[in-house]
Short mmCIF file of C-alpha atoms in Angstrom, two decimals:
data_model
loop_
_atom_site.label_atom_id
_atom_site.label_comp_id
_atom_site.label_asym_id
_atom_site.label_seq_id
_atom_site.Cartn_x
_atom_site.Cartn_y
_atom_site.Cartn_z
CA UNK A 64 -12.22 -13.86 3.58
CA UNK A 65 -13.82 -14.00 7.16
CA UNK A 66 -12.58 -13.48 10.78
CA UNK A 67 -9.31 -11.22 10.03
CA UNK A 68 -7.99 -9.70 12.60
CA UNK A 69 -8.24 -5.46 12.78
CA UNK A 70 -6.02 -3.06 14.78
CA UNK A 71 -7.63 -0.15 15.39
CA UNK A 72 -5.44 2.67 16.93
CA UNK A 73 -7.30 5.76 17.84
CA UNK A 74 -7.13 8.08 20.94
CA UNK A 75 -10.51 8.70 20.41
CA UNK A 76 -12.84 6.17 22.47
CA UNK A 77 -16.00 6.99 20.16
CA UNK A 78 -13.86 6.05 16.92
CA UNK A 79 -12.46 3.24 18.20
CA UNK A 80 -16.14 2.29 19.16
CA UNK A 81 -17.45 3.11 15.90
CA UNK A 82 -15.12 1.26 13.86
CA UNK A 83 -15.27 -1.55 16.05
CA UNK A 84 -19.10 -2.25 15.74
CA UNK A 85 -18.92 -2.01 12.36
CA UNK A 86 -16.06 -4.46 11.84
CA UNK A 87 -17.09 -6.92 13.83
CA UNK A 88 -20.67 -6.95 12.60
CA UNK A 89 -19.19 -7.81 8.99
CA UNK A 90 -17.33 -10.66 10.62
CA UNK A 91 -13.92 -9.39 11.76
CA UNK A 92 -11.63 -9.69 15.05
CA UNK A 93 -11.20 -6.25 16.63
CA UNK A 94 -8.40 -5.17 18.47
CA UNK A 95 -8.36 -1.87 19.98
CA UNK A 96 -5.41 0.73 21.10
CA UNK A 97 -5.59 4.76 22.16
CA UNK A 98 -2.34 5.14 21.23
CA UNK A 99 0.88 4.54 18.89
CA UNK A 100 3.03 3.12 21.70
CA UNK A 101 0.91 -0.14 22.62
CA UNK A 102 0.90 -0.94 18.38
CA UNK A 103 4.27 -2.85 18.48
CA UNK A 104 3.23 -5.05 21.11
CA UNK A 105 -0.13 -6.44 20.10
CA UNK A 106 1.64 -6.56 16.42
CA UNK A 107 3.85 -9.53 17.91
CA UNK A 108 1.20 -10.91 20.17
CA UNK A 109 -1.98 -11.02 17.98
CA UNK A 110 -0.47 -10.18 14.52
CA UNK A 111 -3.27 -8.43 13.45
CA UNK A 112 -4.10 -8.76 9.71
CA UNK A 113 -4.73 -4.71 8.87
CA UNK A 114 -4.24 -1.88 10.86
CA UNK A 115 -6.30 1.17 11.05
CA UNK A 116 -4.35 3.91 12.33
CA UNK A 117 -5.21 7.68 13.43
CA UNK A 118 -2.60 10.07 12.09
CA UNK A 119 -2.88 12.62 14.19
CA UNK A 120 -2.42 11.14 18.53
CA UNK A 121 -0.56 12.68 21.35
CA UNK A 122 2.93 11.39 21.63
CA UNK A 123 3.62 8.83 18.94
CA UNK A 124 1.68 9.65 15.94
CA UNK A 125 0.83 7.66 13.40
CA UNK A 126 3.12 8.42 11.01
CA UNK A 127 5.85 7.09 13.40
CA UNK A 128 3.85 4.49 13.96
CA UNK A 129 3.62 3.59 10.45
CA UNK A 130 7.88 3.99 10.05
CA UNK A 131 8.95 1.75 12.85
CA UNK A 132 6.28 -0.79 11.97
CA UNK A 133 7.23 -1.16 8.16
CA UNK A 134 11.10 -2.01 9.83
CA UNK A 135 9.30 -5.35 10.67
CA UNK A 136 6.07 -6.43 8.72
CA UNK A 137 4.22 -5.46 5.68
CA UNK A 138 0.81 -5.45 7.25
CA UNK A 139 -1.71 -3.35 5.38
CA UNK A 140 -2.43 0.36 7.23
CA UNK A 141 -5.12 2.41 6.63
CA UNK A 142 -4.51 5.76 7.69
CA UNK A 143 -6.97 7.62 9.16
CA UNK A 144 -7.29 11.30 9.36
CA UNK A 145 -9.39 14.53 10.73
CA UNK A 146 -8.65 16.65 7.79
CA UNK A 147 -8.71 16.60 4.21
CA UNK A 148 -4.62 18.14 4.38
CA UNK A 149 -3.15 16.45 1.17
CA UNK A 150 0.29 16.77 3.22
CA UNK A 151 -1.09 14.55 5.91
CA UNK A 152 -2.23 12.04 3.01
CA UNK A 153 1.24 11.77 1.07
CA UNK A 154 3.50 12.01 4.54
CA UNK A 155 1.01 9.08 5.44
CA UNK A 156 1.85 7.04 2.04
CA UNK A 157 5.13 8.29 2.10
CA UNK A 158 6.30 6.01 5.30
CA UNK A 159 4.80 2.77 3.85
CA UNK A 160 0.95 3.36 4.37
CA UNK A 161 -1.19 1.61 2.02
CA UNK A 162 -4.56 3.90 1.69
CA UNK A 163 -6.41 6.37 3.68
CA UNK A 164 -10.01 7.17 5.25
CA UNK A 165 -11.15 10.37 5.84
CA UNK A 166 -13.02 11.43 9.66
CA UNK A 167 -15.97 11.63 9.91
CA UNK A 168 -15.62 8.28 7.25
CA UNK A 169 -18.84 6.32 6.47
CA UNK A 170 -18.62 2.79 8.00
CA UNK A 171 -19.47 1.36 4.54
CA UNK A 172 -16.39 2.56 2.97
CA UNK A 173 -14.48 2.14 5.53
CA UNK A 174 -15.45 -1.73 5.15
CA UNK A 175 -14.61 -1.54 1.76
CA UNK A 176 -11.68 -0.48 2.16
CA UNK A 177 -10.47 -3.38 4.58
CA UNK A 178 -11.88 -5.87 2.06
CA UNK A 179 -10.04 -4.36 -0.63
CA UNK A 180 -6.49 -4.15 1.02
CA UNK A 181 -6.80 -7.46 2.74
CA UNK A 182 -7.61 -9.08 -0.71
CA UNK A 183 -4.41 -7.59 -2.47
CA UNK A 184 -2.37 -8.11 0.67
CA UNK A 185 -3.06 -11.72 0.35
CA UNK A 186 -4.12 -13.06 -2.58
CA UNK A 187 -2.42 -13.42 -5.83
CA UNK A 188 -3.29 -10.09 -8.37
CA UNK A 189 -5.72 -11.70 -11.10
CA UNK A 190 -4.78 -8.54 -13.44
CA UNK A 191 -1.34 -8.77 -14.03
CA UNK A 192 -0.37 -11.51 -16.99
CA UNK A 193 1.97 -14.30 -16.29
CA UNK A 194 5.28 -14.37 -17.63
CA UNK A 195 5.15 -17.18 -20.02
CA UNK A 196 8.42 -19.30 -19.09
CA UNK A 197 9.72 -17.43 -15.51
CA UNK A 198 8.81 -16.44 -12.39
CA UNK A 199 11.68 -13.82 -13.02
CA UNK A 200 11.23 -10.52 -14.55
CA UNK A 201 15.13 -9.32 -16.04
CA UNK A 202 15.47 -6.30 -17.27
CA UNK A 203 19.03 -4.15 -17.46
CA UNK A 204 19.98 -3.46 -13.78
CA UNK A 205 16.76 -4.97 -12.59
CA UNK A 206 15.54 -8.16 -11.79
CA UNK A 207 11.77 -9.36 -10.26
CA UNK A 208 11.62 -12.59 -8.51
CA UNK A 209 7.76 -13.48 -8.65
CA UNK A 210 7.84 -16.51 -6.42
CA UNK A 211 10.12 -14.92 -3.54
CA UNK A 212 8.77 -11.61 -4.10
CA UNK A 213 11.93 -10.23 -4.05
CA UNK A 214 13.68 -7.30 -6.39
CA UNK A 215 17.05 -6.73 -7.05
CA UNK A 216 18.63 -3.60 -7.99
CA UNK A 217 22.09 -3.98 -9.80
CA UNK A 218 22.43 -7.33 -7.80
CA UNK A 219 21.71 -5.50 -4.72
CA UNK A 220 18.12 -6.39 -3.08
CA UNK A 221 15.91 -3.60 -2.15
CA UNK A 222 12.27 -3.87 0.38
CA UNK A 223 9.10 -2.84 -1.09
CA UNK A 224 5.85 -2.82 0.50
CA UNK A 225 3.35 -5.06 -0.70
CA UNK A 226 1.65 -2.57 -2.75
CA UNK A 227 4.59 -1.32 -4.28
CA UNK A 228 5.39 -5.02 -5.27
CA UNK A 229 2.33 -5.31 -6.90
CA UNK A 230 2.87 -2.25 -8.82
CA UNK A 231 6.12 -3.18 -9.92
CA UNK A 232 4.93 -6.58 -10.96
CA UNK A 233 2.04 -5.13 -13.24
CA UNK A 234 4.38 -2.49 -15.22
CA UNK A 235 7.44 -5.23 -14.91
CA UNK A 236 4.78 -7.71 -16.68
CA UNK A 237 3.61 -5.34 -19.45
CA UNK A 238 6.90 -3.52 -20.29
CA UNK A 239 6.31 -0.20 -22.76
CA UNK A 240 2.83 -0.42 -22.18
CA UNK A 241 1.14 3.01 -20.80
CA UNK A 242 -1.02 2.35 -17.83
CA UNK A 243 -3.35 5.13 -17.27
CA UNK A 244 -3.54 6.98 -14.06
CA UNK A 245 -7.43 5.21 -12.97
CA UNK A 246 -6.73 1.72 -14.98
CA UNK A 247 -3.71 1.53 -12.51
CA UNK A 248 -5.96 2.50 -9.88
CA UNK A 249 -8.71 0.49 -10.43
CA UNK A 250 -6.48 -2.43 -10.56
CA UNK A 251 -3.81 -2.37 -7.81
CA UNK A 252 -6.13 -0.40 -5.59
CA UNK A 253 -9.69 -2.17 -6.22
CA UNK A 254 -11.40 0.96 -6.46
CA UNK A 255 -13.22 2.56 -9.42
CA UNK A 256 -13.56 5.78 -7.26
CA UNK A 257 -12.41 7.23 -3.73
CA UNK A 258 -9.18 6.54 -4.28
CA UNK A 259 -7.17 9.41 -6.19
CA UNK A 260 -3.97 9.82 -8.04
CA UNK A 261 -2.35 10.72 -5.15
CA UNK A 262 -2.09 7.67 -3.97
CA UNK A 263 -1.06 6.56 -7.08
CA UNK A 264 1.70 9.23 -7.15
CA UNK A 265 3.04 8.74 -3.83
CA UNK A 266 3.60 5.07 -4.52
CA UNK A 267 5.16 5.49 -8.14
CA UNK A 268 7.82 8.47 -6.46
CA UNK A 269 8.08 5.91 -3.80
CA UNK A 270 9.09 3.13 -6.24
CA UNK A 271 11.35 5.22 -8.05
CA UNK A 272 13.64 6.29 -4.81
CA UNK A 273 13.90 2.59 -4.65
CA UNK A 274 14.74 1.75 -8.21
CA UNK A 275 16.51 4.34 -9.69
CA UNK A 276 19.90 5.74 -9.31
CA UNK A 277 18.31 9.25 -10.32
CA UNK A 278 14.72 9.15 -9.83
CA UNK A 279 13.98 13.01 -11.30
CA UNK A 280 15.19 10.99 -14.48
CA UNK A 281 13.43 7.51 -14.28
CA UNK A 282 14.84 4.66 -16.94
CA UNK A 283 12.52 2.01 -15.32
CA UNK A 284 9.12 3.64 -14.25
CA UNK A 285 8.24 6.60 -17.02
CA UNK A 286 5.74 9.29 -16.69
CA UNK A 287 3.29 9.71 -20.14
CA UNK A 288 2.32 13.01 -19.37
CA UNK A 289 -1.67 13.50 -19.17
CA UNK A 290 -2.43 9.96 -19.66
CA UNK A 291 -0.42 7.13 -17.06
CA UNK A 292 2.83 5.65 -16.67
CA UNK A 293 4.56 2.89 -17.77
CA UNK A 294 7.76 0.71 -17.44
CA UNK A 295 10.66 1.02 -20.01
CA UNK A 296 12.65 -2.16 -21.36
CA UNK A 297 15.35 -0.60 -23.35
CA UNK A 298 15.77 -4.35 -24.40
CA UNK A 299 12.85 -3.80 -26.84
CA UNK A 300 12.37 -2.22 -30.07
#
């Protein structure tokens, strides 16, 4: 994985500097903007493989930025922001961002971090078992097309990000079996540490406003209180 191609949207010259050195000296294409409303452009023109993106920027903020660009493309975002706010964070996930840096963030994290999303964006998870006769997951209301990446909800299709595919596809693969909280992590996220259940959270509630008809009362995606999730087939004993 070499020569990707990084948005970085900051109104703050010395970030955008910052991150830029240190992205291109581990082999990426940089592309810079100091603010939300030049993002859709250089999306179209360059179609940048991640995009780091400052929460908090005068006029269009990145959380805006984040809902009008998930109307069009799945492109990994990394959210970055000047305050450890947890409401920041989850508002951030919340609108279809995939994980989160903290500022001041140490370049060698922040690397990581890239590597990490880029490798689930675009290869094939590794973890999750393959279902032994079909690239379709059925289960009572729901059904998981693995090739076409595509879910339908009572024969209705729904969009997920790429992360909450992957998700999906891990429970949908190993129905009634609990996932805990950092195993989940540590798999869909590609981090043993930095990462917290937050993240986790934010994409599971996320899943289950897609999935559900009454997510405070999951069928599909179930809560195992203290310990993980995992995802219910009614079919089975």
């Amino acid at each position: 994985m070499a020569g990707e191609k990084i948005l970085v949207v900051d109104d703050e010259a010395v970030v955008r500097k910052l991150a830029s050195h240190h992205l291109v000296k581990n082999g990426f294409q940089v592309i810079t903007a100091e603010d939300g409303y030049k993002v859709f452009d250089l999306l179209r023109t360059h179609r940048p493989n991640l995009i780091i993106l400052d929460i908090l920027m005068p006029g269009l903020d990145g959380i805006e930025v984040c809902r009008e660009v998930r109307k069009e493309s799945d492109v990994p975002i990394i959210f970055l922001t000047s305050k450890n706010d947890s409401s920041d964070i989850v508002l951030g996930l919340g609108v279809g961002g995939d994980d989160y840096i903290i500022k001041p963030f140490n370049p060698n994290e922040m690397i990581a971090r890239v590597r990490a999303n880029l490798r689930r964006h675009f290869l094939p998870s590794s973890n999750c078992e393959p279902p032994e006769k079909s690239q379709l997951l059925h289960f009572p209301g729901l059904e998981i097309d693995l090739n076409n990446r595509t879910v339908l909800v009572d024969g209705s299709p729904i969009t997920l990000t790429n992360k909450e595919f992957e998700l999906l596809v891990l429970l949908a693969q190993n129905p009634n079996r609990i996932f805990k909280y950092d195993h989940l992590l540590e798999l869909v996220w590609k981090f043993n540490d930095n990462t917290d259940n937050r993240t986790l959270m934010v994409h599971i509630n996320r899943l289950r406003k897609k999935i559900e008809q009454n997510p405070s009362q999951p069928r599909y995606i179930i809560t195992v209180r203290g310990i993980g999730y995992k995802l219910h087939n009614s079919k089975e004993k």
